[in-house]
Amino acid sequence: MVGEIEVGADACRRTLEQLGKPRATLAQQKAYLLGISQPFQSLVRAGVDGTYNDAFFGEVRTETGQCKRLRAVVQNLHMGFAEEIQLQGHLREVVSVMPSSFEENADGGGPEKILRTTYLDHISSFMSCSRGYVFEAVERFLHLVLAEVCDEETHDAIFRQILAPILTETEIKLKVMTKELLKRRGEGHPITYNPLFTEGLQSARNERMRQKYTQVIKGYLGTSTSARVAYTNANVDIESMVFSLIDISELNMDHFAASEALDSMNAYYKIAMKQFVDDIAAYVVEQELMCGLRTIFSPVSVEDIENQDIRSIAGESDESRAYREELGQKYEVLSQCLQICRRYIVGRTPDKAKANGGSSTSGSLKRKRHSKR
């Protein structure tokens, strides 16, 4: 019975803490918003920084606990976006003019052809979809924090009148920044000073030369496999094979130029793709969205809210006042019952044990004295 009373009293206490003190006046309403903005800001900063020490974050194995770990959620979204770009970012061939049906048949299929302008529109749409995933995670996290620090009625009002407009404005900024990044990649001359470009270009050339060397050596050894083979024929013209390896050159200038251009394009594409993913994560999501969450609803921002908005956000309905009064009475009754039960348990148990122990001891002594007589 005592355990049930404790559970009921604790539930009433937590609900009363969420409802807060009565807020009939403007001063009480502003004080209430200031009071909930402090733990709200602390929890949001903890979620953004990835410090999950507060009890609010709960158990990591639950779905709600995972949603509350905002830094981990956004990090996984960054990794998923990078993987998506890496796996599907180069499945199409970007062309300035679409080929005719005859040219497509002569090409033998190959990658899907897509116009440059259409491709940029496709990437913009893809980025908008990915951006939506991040916003869904952020909105879900903010709802969970609000549910922790205030009642449901105030929760809805704060999100609708304070957080939603800020998130909408932030999303517009993200769209502008994303279009700007796409514009940089889609227009102008491709420039990079990253030393990995030279490394990638040389690696592509070395791979092409390796394939040519392999074909020459296979021809001299009379084998078609690249696996390890045992060869004992002493009639191989070593000098001729060496000259063949040295003399590997591309006589078709157009083919040579196209090959060099392709290697350069692939090397640049790898650099640009990684840079693009990093820019989206670092400048778009982190700089504009995640950093802005630290001050999205802070005590300083509460001071700037107009009086009429404070009344509409923190003002109480008649139902809320009645509910607080009912909970207060219930909590008082349960607290009194709990005190009575504890006094009864603490006061009765030692006396009873003492009484039982005392009577038992005196009776045994009397029996011993009687037996001696």
mmCIF file of C-alpha atoms in Angstrom:
data_model
loop_
_atom_site.group_PDB
_atom_site.id
_atom_site.type_symbol
_atom_site.label_atom_id
_atom_site.label_comp_id
_atom_site.label_asym_id
_atom_site.label_seq_id
_atom_site.Cartn_x
_atom_site.Cartn_y
_atom_site.Cartn_z
ATOM 1 C CA MET A 1 0.000 0.000 0.000
ATOM 2 C CA VAL A 2 2.813 2.424 0.879
ATOM 3 C CA GLY A 3 4.456 1.769 -2.484
ATOM 4 C CA GLU A 4 1.254 2.555 -4.371
ATOM 5 C CA ILE A 5 0.805 5.793 -2.445
ATOM 6 C CA GLU A 6 4.420 6.803 -3.221
ATOM 7 C CA VAL A 7 3.921 6.147 -6.950
ATOM 8 C CA GLY A 8 0.715 8.189 -7.026
ATOM 9 C CA ALA A 9 2.233 11.086 -5.082
ATOM 10 C CA ASP A 10 5.337 11.114 -7.303
ATOM 11 C CA ALA A 11 3.199 11.190 -10.471
ATOM 12 C CA CYS A 12 1.180 14.131 -9.093
ATOM 13 C CA ARG A 13 4.363 15.966 -8.158
ATOM 14 C CA ARG A 14 5.919 15.583 -11.623
ATOM 15 C CA THR A 15 2.739 16.775 -13.330
ATOM 16 C CA LEU A 16 2.499 19.785 -11.026
ATOM 17 C CA GLU A 17 6.113 20.635 -11.827
ATOM 18 C CA GLN A 18 5.309 20.574 -15.541
ATOM 19 C CA LEU A 19 2.231 22.745 -15.044
ATOM 20 C CA GLY A 20 4.258 25.183 -12.968
ATOM 21 C CA LYS A 21 2.955 27.801 -10.613
ATOM 22 C CA PRO A 22 -0.350 29.620 -11.256
ATOM 23 C CA ARG A 23 0.121 32.261 -13.950
ATOM 24 C CA ALA A 24 -2.871 34.558 -13.967
ATOM 25 C CA THR A 25 -0.873 37.800 -14.283
ATOM 26 C CA LEU A 26 1.543 38.915 -16.987
ATOM 27 C CA ALA A 27 4.453 38.840 -14.545
ATOM 28 C CA GLN A 28 3.660 35.242 -13.574
ATOM 29 C CA GLN A 29 3.365 34.237 -17.230
ATOM 30 C CA LYS A 30 6.706 35.824 -18.137
ATOM 31 C CA ALA A 31 8.375 34.243 -15.116
ATOM 32 C CA TYR A 32 6.996 30.865 -16.213
ATOM 33 C CA LEU A 33 8.459 31.236 -19.723
ATOM 34 C CA LEU A 34 11.796 32.304 -18.256
ATOM 35 C CA GLY A 35 11.732 29.296 -15.963
ATOM 36 C CA ILE A 36 11.145 26.747 -18.734
ATOM 37 C CA SER A 37 13.474 28.443 -21.239
ATOM 38 C CA GLN A 38 16.519 27.749 -19.036
ATOM 39 C CA PRO A 39 16.171 23.926 -18.865
ATOM 40 C CA PHE A 40 15.003 23.928 -22.499
ATOM 41 C CA GLN A 41 18.169 25.684 -23.630
ATOM 42 C CA SER A 42 20.348 23.422 -21.484
ATOM 43 C CA LEU A 43 18.806 20.237 -22.903
ATOM 44 C CA VAL A 44 18.970 21.509 -26.499
ATOM 45 C CA ARG A 45 22.634 22.429 -26.097
ATOM 46 C CA ALA A 46 23.347 19.022 -24.596
ATOM 47 C CA GLY A 47 21.639 17.357 -27.560
ATOM 48 C CA VAL A 48 23.537 19.509 -30.065
ATOM 49 C CA ASP A 49 26.897 18.937 -28.328
ATOM 50 C CA GLY A 50 26.293 15.218 -27.822
ATOM 51 C CA THR A 51 26.568 15.216 -24.010
ATOM 52 C CA TYR A 52 23.796 12.905 -22.878
ATOM 53 C CA ASN A 53 24.355 12.951 -19.117
ATOM 54 C CA ASP A 54 20.930 14.345 -18.192
ATOM 55 C CA ALA A 55 18.184 11.907 -17.220
ATOM 56 C CA PHE A 56 16.051 13.399 -20.009
ATOM 57 C CA PHE A 57 17.959 11.428 -22.644
ATOM 58 C CA GLY A 58 16.901 8.128 -21.086
ATOM 59 C CA GLU A 59 17.855 4.695 -22.360
ATOM 60 C CA VAL A 60 19.724 4.595 -25.661
ATOM 61 C CA ARG A 61 18.166 1.262 -26.670
ATOM 62 C CA THR A 62 14.664 2.757 -26.907
ATOM 63 C CA GLU A 63 13.348 4.596 -29.964
ATOM 64 C CA THR A 64 12.601 7.725 -27.936
ATOM 65 C CA GLY A 65 16.050 7.655 -26.359
ATOM 66 C CA GLN A 66 17.650 7.491 -29.794
ATOM 67 C CA CYS A 67 15.534 10.403 -31.079
ATOM 68 C CA LYS A 68 16.671 12.516 -28.123
ATOM 69 C CA ARG A 69 20.343 12.023 -29.038
ATOM 70 C CA LEU A 70 20.263 14.717 -31.712
ATOM 71 C CA ARG A 71 24.019 14.828 -32.411
ATOM 72 C CA ALA A 72 24.097 11.080 -33.094
ATOM 73 C CA VAL A 73 20.981 11.293 -35.296
ATOM 74 C CA VAL A 74 22.400 14.138 -37.405
ATOM 75 C CA GLN A 75 25.767 12.393 -37.642
ATOM 76 C CA ASN A 76 24.075 9.272 -39.003
ATOM 77 C CA LEU A 77 22.165 11.430 -41.496
ATOM 78 C CA HIS A 78 25.444 13.006 -42.651
ATOM 79 C CA MET A 79 26.963 9.560 -43.154
ATOM 80 C CA GLY A 80 23.868 8.342 -44.987
ATOM 81 C CA PHE A 81 23.920 11.364 -47.275
ATOM 82 C CA ALA A 82 27.613 10.875 -48.042
ATOM 83 C CA GLU A 83 27.012 7.202 -48.844
ATOM 84 C CA GLU A 84 24.042 8.091 -51.047
ATOM 85 C CA ILE A 85 26.123 10.597 -53.020
ATOM 86 C CA GLN A 86 28.999 8.137 -53.344
ATOM 87 C CA LEU A 87 26.828 5.259 -54.566
ATOM 88 C CA GLN A 88 24.289 7.088 -56.698
ATOM 89 C CA GLY A 89 25.884 10.417 -57.510
ATOM 90 C CA HIS A 90 27.532 9.176 -60.724
ATOM 91 C CA LEU A 91 24.995 6.802 -62.290
ATOM 92 C CA ARG A 92 24.139 9.355 -65.008
ATOM 93 C CA GLU A 93 26.139 10.959 -67.777
ATOM 94 C CA VAL A 94 25.655 14.713 -67.864
ATOM 95 C CA VAL A 95 25.458 16.117 -71.396
ATOM 96 C CA SER A 96 24.793 19.560 -72.809
ATOM 97 C CA VAL A 97 22.633 18.242 -75.680
ATOM 98 C CA MET A 98 20.583 15.061 -75.631
ATOM 99 C CA PRO A 99 21.745 12.514 -78.269
ATOM 100 C CA SER A 100 19.423 11.275 -80.991
ATOM 101 C CA SER A 101 17.852 7.821 -80.849
ATOM 102 C CA PHE A 102 20.318 6.620 -83.524
ATOM 103 C CA GLU A 103 23.283 7.792 -81.453
ATOM 104 C CA GLU A 104 21.873 6.105 -78.336
ATOM 105 C CA ASN A 105 21.521 2.772 -80.176
ATOM 106 C CA ALA A 106 25.028 3.097 -81.596
ATOM 107 C CA ASP A 107 26.339 3.802 -78.115
ATOM 108 C CA GLY A 108 25.040 0.426 -76.957
ATOM 109 C CA GLY A 109 23.072 1.676 -73.984
ATOM 110 C CA GLY A 110 25.610 2.834 -71.384
ATOM 111 C CA PRO A 111 24.740 5.196 -68.549
ATOM 112 C CA GLU A 112 21.569 7.211 -68.637
ATOM 113 C CA LYS A 113 21.935 10.523 -70.462
ATOM 114 C CA ILE A 114 20.641 13.580 -68.650
ATOM 115 C CA LEU A 115 20.752 17.261 -69.551
ATOM 116 C CA ARG A 116 22.930 19.520 -67.430
ATOM 117 C CA THR A 117 19.995 21.741 -66.430
ATOM 118 C CA THR A 118 17.824 18.735 -65.617
ATOM 119 C CA TYR A 119 20.608 17.223 -63.531
ATOM 120 C CA LEU A 120 20.963 20.386 -61.437
ATOM 121 C CA ASP A 121 17.196 20.375 -60.845
ATOM 122 C CA HIS A 122 17.401 16.710 -59.828
ATOM 123 C CA ILE A 123 20.207 17.384 -57.349
ATOM 124 C CA SER A 124 18.276 20.335 -55.915
ATOM 125 C CA SER A 125 15.269 18.092 -55.384
ATOM 126 C CA PHE A 126 17.467 15.407 -53.815
ATOM 127 C CA MET A 127 19.021 17.926 -51.443
ATOM 128 C CA SER A 128 15.569 19.211 -50.486
ATOM 129 C CA CYS A 129 14.569 15.651 -49.582
ATOM 130 C CA SER A 130 17.716 15.115 -47.511
ATOM 131 C CA ARG A 131 17.235 18.465 -45.820
ATOM 132 C CA GLY A 132 13.727 17.347 -44.855
ATOM 133 C CA TYR A 133 15.144 14.327 -43.053
ATOM 134 C CA VAL A 134 17.325 16.573 -40.889
ATOM 135 C CA PHE A 135 14.445 18.913 -40.143
ATOM 136 C CA GLU A 136 12.234 16.012 -39.122
ATOM 137 C CA ALA A 137 14.881 14.853 -36.641
ATOM 138 C CA VAL A 138 15.301 18.379 -35.248
ATOM 139 C CA GLU A 139 11.565 18.988 -34.899
ATOM 140 C CA ARG A 140 11.061 15.634 -33.203
ATOM 141 C CA PHE A 141 13.879 16.442 -30.768
ATOM 142 C CA LEU A 142 12.459 19.889 -29.935
ATOM 143 C CA HIS A 143 9.027 18.393 -29.281
ATOM 144 C CA LEU A 144 10.578 15.898 -26.861
ATOM 145 C CA VAL A 145 12.421 18.665 -24.996
ATOM 146 C CA LEU A 146 9.278 20.793 -24.717
ATOM 147 C CA ALA A 147 7.333 17.811 -23.393
ATOM 148 C CA GLU A 148 9.979 17.479 -20.688
ATOM 149 C CA VAL A 149 9.918 21.085 -19.436
ATOM 150 C CA CYS A 150 6.282 22.252 -19.750
ATOM 151 C CA ASP A 151 2.657 21.155 -20.012
ATOM 152 C CA GLU A 152 1.033 20.122 -23.287
ATOM 153 C CA GLU A 153 -0.900 23.353 -23.789
ATOM 154 C CA THR A 154 2.195 25.544 -23.406
ATOM 155 C CA HIS A 155 4.184 23.046 -25.464
ATOM 156 C CA ASP A 156 1.924 23.534 -28.485
ATOM 157 C CA ALA A 157 1.858 27.315 -28.088
ATOM 158 C CA ILE A 158 5.649 27.657 -27.838
ATOM 159 C CA PHE A 159 6.270 25.495 -30.870
ATOM 160 C CA ARG A 160 3.591 27.161 -32.955
ATOM 161 C CA GLN A 161 4.389 30.790 -32.093
ATOM 162 C CA ILE A 162 8.147 30.731 -31.370
ATOM 163 C CA LEU A 163 9.944 27.681 -32.749
ATOM 164 C CA ALA A 164 8.044 27.028 -35.994
ATOM 165 C CA PRO A 165 8.620 30.527 -37.467
ATOM 166 C CA ILE A 166 12.337 30.322 -36.665
ATOM 167 C CA LEU A 167 12.625 26.868 -38.243
ATOM 168 C CA THR A 168 10.780 28.055 -41.343
ATOM 169 C CA GLU A 169 13.142 31.008 -41.725
ATOM 170 C CA THR A 170 16.120 28.712 -41.191
ATOM 171 C CA GLU A 171 14.892 26.300 -43.851
ATOM 172 C CA ILE A 172 14.677 29.142 -46.364
ATOM 173 C CA LYS A 173 18.303 30.020 -45.588
ATOM 174 C CA LEU A 174 19.322 26.398 -46.078
ATOM 175 C CA LYS A 175 17.657 26.318 -49.488
ATOM 176 C CA VAL A 176 19.527 29.452 -50.552
ATOM 177 C CA MET A 177 22.855 28.059 -49.307
ATOM 178 C CA THR A 178 22.275 24.707 -51.005
ATOM 179 C CA LYS A 179 21.450 26.365 -54.330
ATOM 180 C CA GLU A 180 24.594 28.455 -53.997
ATOM 181 C CA LEU A 181 26.728 25.344 -53.448
ATOM 182 C CA LEU A 182 25.125 23.654 -56.446
ATOM 183 C CA LYS A 183 25.696 26.759 -58.527
ATOM 184 C CA ARG A 184 29.385 26.715 -57.662
ATOM 185 C CA ARG A 185 29.662 23.080 -58.780
ATOM 186 C CA GLY A 186 27.437 23.445 -61.849
ATOM 187 C CA GLU A 187 28.771 26.660 -63.316
ATOM 188 C CA GLY A 188 32.160 28.154 -63.946
ATOM 189 C CA HIS A 189 35.521 26.524 -64.455
ATOM 190 C CA PRO A 190 36.326 23.463 -62.303
ATOM 191 C CA ILE A 191 39.243 24.496 -60.092
ATOM 192 C CA THR A 192 40.909 22.680 -57.237
ATOM 193 C CA TYR A 193 44.273 23.043 -55.494
ATOM 194 C CA ASN A 194 43.850 19.911 -53.464
ATOM 195 C CA PRO A 195 46.992 17.734 -53.790
ATOM 196 C CA LEU A 196 44.744 14.681 -53.843
ATOM 197 C CA PHE A 197 43.748 15.698 -57.368
ATOM 198 C CA THR A 198 47.301 15.101 -58.628
ATOM 199 C CA GLU A 199 47.492 11.886 -56.668
ATOM 200 C CA GLY A 200 44.222 10.643 -58.156
ATOM 201 C CA LEU A 201 45.279 11.629 -61.675
ATOM 202 C CA GLN A 202 48.599 9.808 -61.365
ATOM 203 C CA SER A 203 46.843 6.782 -59.885
ATOM 204 C CA ALA A 204 44.497 6.608 -62.883
ATOM 205 C CA ARG A 205 47.396 6.858 -65.311
ATOM 206 C CA ASN A 206 49.346 4.190 -63.445
ATOM 207 C CA GLU A 207 46.352 1.869 -63.548
ATOM 208 C CA ARG A 208 46.000 2.349 -67.289
ATOM 209 C CA MET A 209 49.708 1.684 -67.799
ATOM 210 C CA ARG A 210 49.523 -1.372 -65.542
ATOM 211 C CA GLN A 211 46.842 -2.849 -67.757
ATOM 212 C CA LYS A 212 48.928 -2.253 -70.870
ATOM 213 C CA TYR A 213 52.052 -3.741 -69.278
ATOM 214 C CA THR A 214 50.038 -6.758 -68.221
ATOM 215 C CA GLN A 215 48.888 -7.386 -71.790
ATOM 216 C CA VAL A 216 52.443 -7.169 -73.158
ATOM 217 C CA ILE A 217 53.840 -9.566 -70.542
ATOM 218 C CA LYS A 218 50.981 -12.010 -71.062
ATOM 219 C CA GLY A 219 51.757 -12.016 -74.805
ATOM 220 C CA TYR A 220 55.406 -12.868 -74.239
ATOM 221 C CA LEU A 221 54.631 -15.544 -71.652
ATOM 222 C CA GLY A 222 51.851 -17.032 -73.722
ATOM 223 C CA THR A 223 49.259 -16.956 -70.969
ATOM 224 C CA SER A 224 45.844 -15.401 -70.620
ATOM 225 C CA THR A 225 45.629 -15.402 -66.840
ATOM 226 C CA SER A 226 46.899 -12.843 -64.374
ATOM 227 C CA ALA A 227 47.446 -15.425 -61.663
ATOM 228 C CA ARG A 228 50.867 -16.629 -60.578
ATOM 229 C CA VAL A 229 52.352 -19.016 -63.215
ATOM 230 C CA ALA A 230 55.523 -21.111 -63.379
ATOM 231 C CA TYR A 231 57.543 -20.403 -66.551
ATOM 232 C CA THR A 232 60.741 -22.247 -67.547
ATOM 233 C CA ASN A 233 61.134 -21.429 -71.289
ATOM 234 C CA ALA A 234 64.568 -19.896 -71.761
ATOM 235 C CA ASN A 235 63.840 -18.667 -75.318
ATOM 236 C CA VAL A 236 62.098 -15.451 -74.295
ATOM 237 C CA ASP A 237 63.583 -12.364 -75.934
ATOM 238 C CA ILE A 238 64.023 -10.195 -72.858
ATOM 239 C CA GLU A 239 65.348 -7.215 -74.800
ATOM 240 C CA SER A 240 62.394 -7.273 -77.171
ATOM 241 C CA MET A 241 59.963 -7.414 -74.259
ATOM 242 C CA VAL A 242 61.678 -4.457 -72.589
ATOM 243 C CA PHE A 243 61.442 -2.380 -75.776
ATOM 244 C CA SER A 244 57.782 -3.343 -76.078
ATOM 245 C CA LEU A 245 57.133 -2.114 -72.558
ATOM 246 C CA ILE A 246 59.008 1.148 -73.160
ATOM 247 C CA ASP A 247 57.375 1.736 -76.519
ATOM 248 C CA ILE A 248 53.807 1.685 -75.166
ATOM 249 C CA SER A 249 52.303 4.893 -76.501
ATOM 250 C CA GLU A 250 49.020 6.179 -77.831
ATOM 251 C CA LEU A 251 49.356 7.204 -81.461
ATOM 252 C CA ASN A 252 45.770 8.431 -81.791
ATOM 253 C CA MET A 253 45.921 11.980 -80.460
ATOM 254 C CA ASP A 254 42.156 12.291 -80.047
ATOM 255 C CA HIS A 255 42.020 9.091 -78.040
ATOM 256 C CA PHE A 256 44.985 10.203 -75.942
ATOM 257 C CA ALA A 257 43.412 13.609 -75.244
ATOM 258 C CA ALA A 258 40.072 12.033 -74.390
ATOM 259 C CA SER A 259 41.769 9.560 -72.064
ATOM 260 C CA GLU A 260 43.653 12.326 -70.274
ATOM 261 C CA ALA A 261 40.486 14.415 -69.991
ATOM 262 C CA LEU A 262 38.563 11.464 -68.599
ATOM 263 C CA ASP A 263 41.230 10.772 -65.989
ATOM 264 C CA SER A 264 41.246 14.444 -64.994
ATOM 265 C CA MET A 265 37.469 14.547 -64.786
ATOM 266 C CA ASN A 266 37.294 11.451 -62.599
ATOM 267 C CA ALA A 267 40.029 12.733 -60.294
ATOM 268 C CA TYR A 268 38.328 16.125 -60.003
ATOM 269 C CA TYR A 269 34.925 14.520 -59.479
ATOM 270 C CA LYS A 270 36.152 12.560 -56.462
ATOM 271 C CA ILE A 271 37.528 15.742 -54.890
ATOM 272 C CA ALA A 272 34.431 17.786 -55.719
ATOM 273 C CA MET A 273 32.046 15.112 -54.456
ATOM 274 C CA LYS A 274 33.782 14.869 -51.078
ATOM 275 C CA GLN A 275 33.996 18.658 -50.804
ATOM 276 C CA PHE A 276 30.313 19.018 -51.657
ATOM 277 C CA VAL A 277 29.276 16.530 -48.967
ATOM 278 C CA ASP A 278 31.512 18.264 -46.409
ATOM 279 C CA ASP A 279 30.101 21.687 -47.342
ATOM 280 C CA ILE A 280 26.530 20.495 -46.867
ATOM 281 C CA ALA A 281 27.359 18.993 -43.474
ATOM 282 C CA ALA A 282 29.624 21.787 -42.192
ATOM 283 C CA TYR A 283 28.133 24.980 -43.602
ATOM 284 C CA VAL A 284 24.493 24.205 -44.322
ATOM 285 C CA VAL A 285 23.449 21.840 -41.523
ATOM 286 C CA GLU A 286 25.958 22.642 -38.771
ATOM 287 C CA GLN A 287 26.462 26.371 -39.211
ATOM 288 C CA GLU A 288 22.895 27.433 -39.979
ATOM 289 C CA LEU A 289 20.750 24.758 -38.323
ATOM 290 C CA MET A 290 22.555 23.102 -35.430
ATOM 291 C CA CYS A 291 24.317 26.223 -34.120
ATOM 292 C CA GLY A 292 21.066 28.162 -34.296
ATOM 293 C CA LEU A 293 19.373 25.654 -32.017
ATOM 294 C CA ARG A 294 21.543 26.760 -29.094
ATOM 295 C CA THR A 295 19.646 30.055 -28.790
ATOM 296 C CA ILE A 296 16.323 29.200 -30.425
ATOM 297 C CA PHE A 297 14.406 29.604 -27.134
ATOM 298 C CA SER A 298 16.573 31.124 -24.408
ATOM 299 C CA PRO A 299 15.922 33.413 -21.421
ATOM 300 C CA VAL A 300 17.290 36.312 -23.475
ATOM 301 C CA SER A 301 14.796 35.658 -26.267
ATOM 302 C CA VAL A 302 11.930 35.544 -23.763
ATOM 303 C CA GLU A 303 12.717 39.139 -22.769
ATOM 304 C CA ASP A 304 12.046 40.225 -26.360
ATOM 305 C CA ILE A 305 8.589 38.615 -26.624
ATOM 306 C CA GLU A 306 5.684 41.069 -26.770
ATOM 307 C CA ASN A 307 3.231 41.126 -23.850
ATOM 308 C CA GLN A 308 0.270 39.967 -25.925
ATOM 309 C CA ASP A 309 2.324 37.038 -27.204
ATOM 310 C CA ILE A 310 3.338 36.109 -23.651
ATOM 311 C CA ARG A 311 -0.329 36.033 -22.651
ATOM 312 C CA SER A 312 -1.273 33.843 -25.599
ATOM 313 C CA ILE A 313 1.643 31.441 -25.012
ATOM 314 C CA ALA A 314 1.829 31.159 -21.218
ATOM 315 C CA GLY A 315 -1.732 32.069 -20.274
ATOM 316 C CA GLU A 316 -3.779 29.312 -18.659
ATOM 317 C CA SER A 317 -7.191 28.045 -19.663
ATOM 318 C CA ASP A 318 -9.930 27.382 -17.124
ATOM 319 C CA GLU A 319 -9.416 23.655 -17.618
ATOM 320 C CA SER A 320 -5.710 23.962 -16.824
ATOM 321 C CA ARG A 321 -6.381 25.915 -13.628
ATOM 322 C CA ALA A 322 -8.989 23.390 -12.503
ATOM 323 C CA TYR A 323 -6.632 20.508 -13.305
ATOM 324 C CA ARG A 324 -3.817 22.086 -11.266
ATOM 325 C CA GLU A 325 -6.127 22.619 -8.309
ATOM 326 C CA GLU A 326 -7.350 19.023 -8.492
ATOM 327 C CA LEU A 327 -3.803 17.685 -8.693
ATOM 328 C CA GLY A 328 -2.716 19.865 -5.796
ATOM 329 C CA GLN A 329 -5.483 18.565 -3.571
ATOM 330 C CA LYS A 330 -4.756 14.987 -4.588
ATOM 331 C CA TYR A 331 -1.035 15.432 -3.951
ATOM 332 C CA GLU A 332 -1.717 16.920 -0.504
ATOM 333 C CA VAL A 333 -3.995 14.012 0.476
ATOM 334 C CA LEU A 334 -1.506 11.420 -0.766
ATOM 335 C CA SER A 335 1.372 13.156 1.049
ATOM 336 C CA GLN A 336 -0.556 13.183 4.323
ATOM 337 C CA CYS A 337 -1.480 9.506 3.929
ATOM 338 C CA LEU A 338 2.152 8.682 3.194
ATOM 339 C CA GLN A 339 3.348 10.514 6.311
ATOM 340 C CA ILE A 340 0.776 8.729 8.495
ATOM 341 C CA CYS A 341 1.779 5.323 7.120
ATOM 342 C CA ARG A 342 5.463 6.021 7.658
ATOM 343 C CA ARG A 343 4.912 7.236 11.227
ATOM 344 C CA TYR A 344 2.852 4.143 11.936
ATOM 345 C CA ILE A 345 5.518 1.809 10.503
ATOM 346 C CA VAL A 346 8.446 3.581 12.159
ATOM 347 C CA GLY A 347 6.653 4.005 15.490
ATOM 348 C CA ARG A 348 5.079 0.564 15.810
ATOM 349 C CA THR A 349 7.695 -1.923 14.662
ATOM 350 C CA PRO A 350 10.441 -1.264 17.253
ATOM 351 C CA ASP A 351 7.940 -1.132 20.164
ATOM 352 C CA LYS A 352 6.378 -4.389 19.120
ATOM 353 C CA ALA A 353 9.767 -6.053 18.771
ATOM 354 C CA LYS A 354 10.834 -4.685 22.141
ATOM 355 C CA ALA A 355 7.636 -5.822 23.817
ATOM 356 C CA ASN A 356 7.865 -9.288 22.311
ATOM 357 C CA GLY A 357 11.538 -9.585 23.136
ATOM 358 C CA GLY A 358 11.100 -8.306 26.700
ATOM 359 C CA SER A 359 8.227 -10.632 27.628
ATOM 360 C CA SER A 360 10.004 -13.613 26.167
ATOM 361 C CA THR A 361 13.200 -12.931 28.113
ATOM 362 C CA SER A 362 11.477 -12.310 31.457
ATOM 363 C CA GLY A 363 9.400 -15.478 31.075
ATOM 364 C CA SER A 364 12.458 -17.614 30.467
ATOM 365 C CA LEU A 365 14.224 -16.154 33.500
ATOM 366 C CA LYS A 366 11.227 -16.882 35.698
ATOM 367 C CA ARG A 367 11.161 -20.484 34.459
ATOM 368 C CA LYS A 368 14.861 -20.919 35.205
ATOM 369 C CA ARG A 369 14.507 -19.521 38.735
ATOM 370 C CA HIS A 370 11.539 -21.782 39.391
ATOM 371 C CA SER A 371 13.453 -24.876 38.234
ATOM 372 C CA LYS A 372 16.381 -24.061 40.571
ATOM 373 C CA ARG A 373 14.072 -23.898 43.534
#
